[in-house]
């Protein structure tokens, strides 16, 4: 077995927090991993220290490396002043993100706080990788020594001899500091790490077997161990593969769904002393339970089937199971015809009440030999090896078994897990071209050609702006310095094609191909993008058409959006080393559906539905098995996802399977019909609580909204660390590159559309395929198209938000009109208290906000709201508006319909135009106060300002504020019916609307 070492290079830090009282800091780094600790040298009085130290760690258990945490703590060394070291920040990196040697890169991690009172800033640059080494040959006597004896104690490996502190300095560091330094964290020399034991304890532990080595070598507190158990699987795509392939891995995986009883029959093989058997004889077994029967695959003389059958116990109409073995012989008669004879070799029966039960994690039931009864006379006896037991869907053989409720072994009806392809942004920077061979082709040369560069990656095509080539030396070598951004998916397209074209005559000057697999991968904006020259290849007559200078890289610091931003389920960057460890676990139990409507006919007259569920969160898609011909299907399947950000959305859709009948005489592929969709935002869920309920399935059709039934699900969001969960609310929503080098809104929307196409095409090529209509429905690919219904919904959302301000205005009006005199008197008292004691304003506002929000806690939502038909305006939209929403682009409707829709859109835009004009007029009136457009109005304003300055100089501001408040809330008997003087004056100011044609 090879030894694995973790190589950590602590490079440098930037912009650290000054901690020595003189505007600088003397920083050093403590690195902890798997019970081992290392320390770098101290860089004196430098806020941007440069260490460039390489540190090695021994990985005790390769299998559990993904669950370990590499922690780096940065401290300010205060040993010269006799004080203890002060905390400068920390970084925690999950072991699942460690790259292999050769793919490491310099990554800058922002320093994190350890406590609320820590004042931290800056970032640290680290290179991490692991190396697998073959162990040296050792004598047999040494191989028997325990691992703890071979590994020197961690205390001796922790620091070099010259960096060990004297006992006096250690005692001085252990003394608690006075004043504000009590808030700082203890240095690593004085405190015991919560996720690693002391060096002496780590050396004293005797290593257990390999599967428990990580636990024994690094004992952890209970809450830390629970957190690591949530992250026991590797993160990113690797974690999805592990959690997906083992989603039926034990009894604990099915606590959100009901146990469904299944009768399992495992038919292994048969044996028979048959001397007359030849190659033309085939054998098969037949299982019969009442009206249910199924046969195994046919085998030759080996008679080995090894198939498992799962019968839904609730759908059985008999209490007896019969297993029979048949042989089929084919003979050629004298006249040349094939004669087929079939005979039963015997039957064995089982009474279902006597069948044993088996629940994982019990070991599988061992098959046994049974002698068949009723064999033909004068024929040798036949024995069959099989096992029969009662289990549930938690049985590990369920996924590969023939299932009675999903049509058997049809691939299109099986439960599957899909992974979205890993997406990258490919940035092509077009810099310059030189030595272009213009006019050498059959086309006549244009005097001042307009050139542009076109980049193509698969079906994606982007162009630069046009530039004119002149006679001067600078313009003869055109320069663009433009970026073209593509979406690249692993496995990558083979080539990125760069073409230089002349827009004036449509002629292609030349092209170059760049291998995508050889393009450099960048993780942040600090890495230098290398540029290269490529020769342009023309046609056959021009093997050399010039050269082009470009820079190409794969951006790993971005998150490639493949779904709408407001319902995104993953915000992690593409580069694996930038991903943080998960903060929790999402568990979803898809229990069943009720009252589904028929969407197709079977046998010409009978309506039916073959339904399945698709759930998406992050790059992981799950698809349940298809329950055939049931309006109240029960799936009872449970799945899990790692959660990296709580402000993400889980999407669940229900569909009718229209693909599984391909191959039964109908080779035309049919689309799956959508039955409804719901979304669950994780931030609205309480942690460690199970939400179980039924939700309506509403689908929007061209003739209106229709309720297709209800789906019953159970959701639980588990999180063992409240600190990590709360800290997630203070971090940016997207990775750092989205803010330091942002993409434009139009460009982002175009890239998202391209990413959707790539994900749809890749999942459609899976086996079995996840249909294009299914992926587009789950990703909301039509959110960018015009919809009158969505426009109404957004308008009423805006009105609902502004209604809170309108409610406040109505309340103030009721105070001024003395609608409720006691309330008005209390407001007068409050105004008096605020004016006389202004230092109570902010405390009073915060106290009122606390009381109001705290009292509304009892009215919070008990059940997560998924899809709201009322908010979606599905009942207030007309048939023509729905038909417009479902119409493609460009429109396929008649000219008369398009004219009616255009007139309706013009009327709506006219109202919006009037509203915009009114808002602009108010701003122009404010500007007219100062630009002397109306000299009399501006003169009045200037005089009023002069008198006001004199009045405010004489009258105290508190007296003015108190007098204005009492005047504003005066009794109605002292009020007039006409608008006030300031309002009349403001409305008379001139806007610019009279200057518009």
mmCIF file with all atom_site columns, C-alpha atoms in Angstrom, residues 349-422:
data_model
loop_
_atom_site.group_PDB
_atom_site.id
_atom_site.type_symbol
_atom_site.label_atom_id
_atom_site.label_alt_id
_atom_site.label_comp_id
_atom_site.label_asym_id
_atom_site.label_entity_id
_atom_site.label_seq_id
_atom_site.pdbx_PDB_ins_code
_atom_site.Cartn_x
_atom_site.Cartn_y
_atom_site.Cartn_z
_atom_site.occupancy
_atom_site.B_iso_or_equiv
_atom_site.pdbx_formal_charge
_atom_site.auth_seq_id
_atom_site.auth_comp_id
_atom_site.auth_asym_id
_atom_site.auth_atom_id
_atom_site.pdbx_PDB_model_num
ATOM 1  C CA . UNK A 1 349 ? -44.396 -23.651 -3.865  1.00 0.00 ? 349 UNK A CA 1
ATOM 2  C CA . UNK A 1 350 ? -44.034 -21.145 -0.986  1.00 0.00 ? 350 UNK A CA 1
ATOM 3  C CA . UNK A 1 351 ? -46.717 -19.850 1.344   1.00 0.00 ? 351 UNK A CA 1
ATOM 4  C CA . UNK A 1 352 ? -46.280 -16.099 1.764   1.00 0.00 ? 352 UNK A CA 1
ATOM 5  C CA . UNK A 1 353 ? -47.134 -16.044 5.508   1.00 0.00 ? 353 UNK A CA 1
ATOM 6  C CA . UNK A 1 354 ? -44.187 -18.401 6.081   1.00 0.00 ? 354 UNK A CA 1
ATOM 7  C CA . UNK A 1 355 ? -41.655 -16.391 4.071   1.00 0.00 ? 355 UNK A CA 1
ATOM 8  C CA . UNK A 1 356 ? -38.941 -14.909 6.354   1.00 0.00 ? 356 UNK A CA 1
ATOM 9  C CA . UNK A 1 357 ? -38.485 -11.164 6.727   1.00 0.00 ? 357 UNK A CA 1
ATOM 10 C CA . UNK A 1 358 ? -35.228 -9.377  6.173   1.00 0.00 ? 358 UNK A CA 1
ATOM 11 C CA . UNK A 1 359 ? -34.377 -5.729  6.898   1.00 0.00 ? 359 UNK A CA 1
ATOM 12 C CA . UNK A 1 360 ? -30.954 -4.200  6.258   1.00 0.00 ? 360 UNK A CA 1
ATOM 13 C CA . UNK A 1 361 ? -28.359 -4.084  7.669   1.00 0.00 ? 361 UNK A CA 1
ATOM 14 C CA . UNK A 1 362 ? -29.043 -7.808  8.075   1.00 0.00 ? 362 UNK A CA 1
ATOM 15 C CA . UNK A 1 363 ? -26.904 -9.945  5.797   1.00 0.00 ? 363 UNK A CA 1
ATOM 16 C CA . UNK A 1 364 ? -28.499 -11.153 2.569   1.00 0.00 ? 364 UNK A CA 1
ATOM 17 C CA . UNK A 1 365 ? -30.448 -14.368 2.727   1.00 0.00 ? 365 UNK A CA 1
ATOM 18 C CA . UNK A 1 366 ? -28.393 -17.286 1.394   1.00 0.00 ? 366 UNK A CA 1
ATOM 19 C CA . UNK A 1 367 ? -29.995 -19.161 -1.543  1.00 0.00 ? 367 UNK A CA 1
ATOM 20 C CA . UNK A 1 368 ? -30.858 -22.801 -0.986  1.00 0.00 ? 368 UNK A CA 1
ATOM 21 C CA . UNK A 1 369 ? -31.468 -25.836 -3.174  1.00 0.00 ? 369 UNK A CA 1
ATOM 22 C CA . UNK A 1 370 ? -35.096 -26.932 -3.568  1.00 0.00 ? 370 UNK A CA 1
ATOM 23 C CA . UNK A 1 371 ? -36.244 -30.110 -5.304  1.00 0.00 ? 371 UNK A CA 1
ATOM 24 C CA . UNK A 1 372 ? -38.968 -29.497 -7.866  1.00 0.00 ? 372 UNK A CA 1
ATOM 25 C CA . UNK A 1 373 ? -42.151 -31.499 -7.539  1.00 0.00 ? 373 UNK A CA 1
ATOM 26 C CA . UNK A 1 374 ? -44.297 -32.787 -10.387 1.00 0.00 ? 374 UNK A CA 1
ATOM 27 C CA . UNK A 1 375 ? -41.426 -33.693 -12.694 1.00 0.00 ? 375 UNK A CA 1
ATOM 28 C CA . UNK A 1 376 ? -42.322 -35.794 -15.770 1.00 0.00 ? 376 UNK A CA 1
ATOM 29 C CA . UNK A 1 377 ? -42.139 -39.537 -15.356 1.00 0.00 ? 377 UNK A CA 1
ATOM 30 C CA . UNK A 1 378 ? -38.966 -41.344 -16.344 1.00 0.00 ? 378 UNK A CA 1
ATOM 31 C CA . UNK A 1 379 ? -37.030 -38.057 -16.193 1.00 0.00 ? 379 UNK A CA 1
ATOM 32 C CA . UNK A 1 380 ? -34.247 -37.123 -13.809 1.00 0.00 ? 380 UNK A CA 1
ATOM 33 C CA . UNK A 1 381 ? -35.089 -34.860 -10.876 1.00 0.00 ? 381 UNK A CA 1
ATOM 34 C CA . UNK A 1 382 ? -34.476 -31.146 -11.076 1.00 0.00 ? 382 UNK A CA 1
ATOM 35 C CA . UNK A 1 383 ? -33.254 -28.879 -8.281  1.00 0.00 ? 383 UNK A CA 1
ATOM 36 C CA . UNK A 1 384 ? -33.382 -25.089 -8.278  1.00 0.00 ? 384 UNK A CA 1
ATOM 37 C CA . UNK A 1 385 ? -31.337 -22.700 -6.130  1.00 0.00 ? 385 UNK A CA 1
ATOM 38 C CA . UNK A 1 386 ? -33.291 -19.687 -4.981  1.00 0.00 ? 386 UNK A CA 1
ATOM 39 C CA . UNK A 1 387 ? -33.997 -17.424 -2.011  1.00 0.00 ? 387 UNK A CA 1
ATOM 40 C CA . UNK A 1 388 ? -37.332 -15.909 -1.015  1.00 0.00 ? 388 UNK A CA 1
ATOM 41 C CA . UNK A 1 389 ? -37.769 -13.184 1.583   1.00 0.00 ? 389 UNK A CA 1
ATOM 42 C CA . UNK A 1 390 ? -39.970 -10.245 2.533   1.00 0.00 ? 390 UNK A CA 1
ATOM 43 C CA . UNK A 1 391 ? -38.183 -6.889  2.492   1.00 0.00 ? 391 UNK A CA 1
ATOM 44 C CA . UNK A 1 392 ? -38.665 -3.215  1.765   1.00 0.00 ? 392 UNK A CA 1
ATOM 45 C CA . UNK A 1 393 ? -37.388 -0.706  -0.755  1.00 0.00 ? 393 UNK A CA 1
ATOM 46 C CA . UNK A 1 394 ? -34.366 -0.279  1.559   1.00 0.00 ? 394 UNK A CA 1
ATOM 47 C CA . UNK A 1 395 ? -33.022 -3.629  0.381   1.00 0.00 ? 395 UNK A CA 1
ATOM 48 C CA . UNK A 1 396 ? -29.742 -3.230  -1.502  1.00 0.00 ? 396 UNK A CA 1
ATOM 49 C CA . UNK A 1 397 ? -30.995 -5.468  -4.303  1.00 0.00 ? 397 UNK A CA 1
ATOM 50 C CA . UNK A 1 398 ? -34.069 -3.337  -4.974  1.00 0.00 ? 398 UNK A CA 1
ATOM 51 C CA . UNK A 1 399 ? -32.452 -1.051  -7.541  1.00 0.00 ? 399 UNK A CA 1
ATOM 52 C CA . UNK A 1 400 ? -31.247 -3.920  -9.742  1.00 0.00 ? 400 UNK A CA 1
ATOM 53 C CA . UNK A 1 401 ? -34.299 -6.145  -9.251  1.00 0.00 ? 401 UNK A CA 1
ATOM 54 C CA . UNK A 1 402 ? -37.224 -6.664  -11.578 1.00 0.00 ? 402 UNK A CA 1
ATOM 55 C CA . UNK A 1 403 ? -39.940 -4.430  -10.093 1.00 0.00 ? 403 UNK A CA 1
ATOM 56 C CA . UNK A 1 404 ? -43.592 -5.213  -10.515 1.00 0.00 ? 404 UNK A CA 1
ATOM 57 C CA . UNK A 1 405 ? -44.864 -1.643  -10.004 1.00 0.00 ? 405 UNK A CA 1
ATOM 58 C CA . UNK A 1 406 ? -42.529 -0.085  -12.619 1.00 0.00 ? 406 UNK A CA 1
ATOM 59 C CA . UNK A 1 407 ? -42.888 -2.514  -15.481 1.00 0.00 ? 407 UNK A CA 1
ATOM 60 C CA . UNK A 1 408 ? -40.014 -4.836  -14.669 1.00 0.00 ? 408 UNK A CA 1
ATOM 61 C CA . UNK A 1 409 ? -36.577 -4.203  -16.170 1.00 0.00 ? 409 UNK A CA 1
ATOM 62 C CA . UNK A 1 410 ? -37.516 -1.403  -18.599 1.00 0.00 ? 410 UNK A CA 1
ATOM 63 C CA . UNK A 1 411 ? -34.576 1.077   -18.531 1.00 0.00 ? 411 UNK A CA 1
ATOM 64 C CA . UNK A 1 412 ? -36.836 4.096   -19.059 1.00 0.00 ? 412 UNK A CA 1
ATOM 65 C CA . UNK A 1 413 ? -38.797 3.366   -15.856 1.00 0.00 ? 413 UNK A CA 1
ATOM 66 C CA . UNK A 1 414 ? -35.891 2.770   -13.461 1.00 0.00 ? 414 UNK A CA 1
ATOM 67 C CA . UNK A 1 415 ? -34.755 5.156   -10.750 1.00 0.00 ? 415 UNK A CA 1
ATOM 68 C CA . UNK A 1 416 ? -31.629 6.972   -11.878 1.00 0.00 ? 416 UNK A CA 1
ATOM 69 C CA . UNK A 1 417 ? -29.259 9.658   -10.740 1.00 0.00 ? 417 UNK A CA 1
ATOM 70 C CA . UNK A 1 418 ? -27.756 12.186  -13.142 1.00 0.00 ? 418 UNK A CA 1
ATOM 71 C CA . UNK A 1 419 ? -24.973 14.710  -12.777 1.00 0.00 ? 419 UNK A CA 1
ATOM 72 C CA . UNK A 1 420 ? -24.794 17.961  -14.687 1.00 0.00 ? 420 UNK A CA 1
ATOM 73 C CA . UNK A 1 421 ? -21.518 18.379  -16.596 1.00 0.00 ? 421 UNK A CA 1
ATOM 74 C CA . UNK A 1 422 ? -18.845 20.483  -14.953 1.00 0.00 ? 422 UNK A CA 1
#
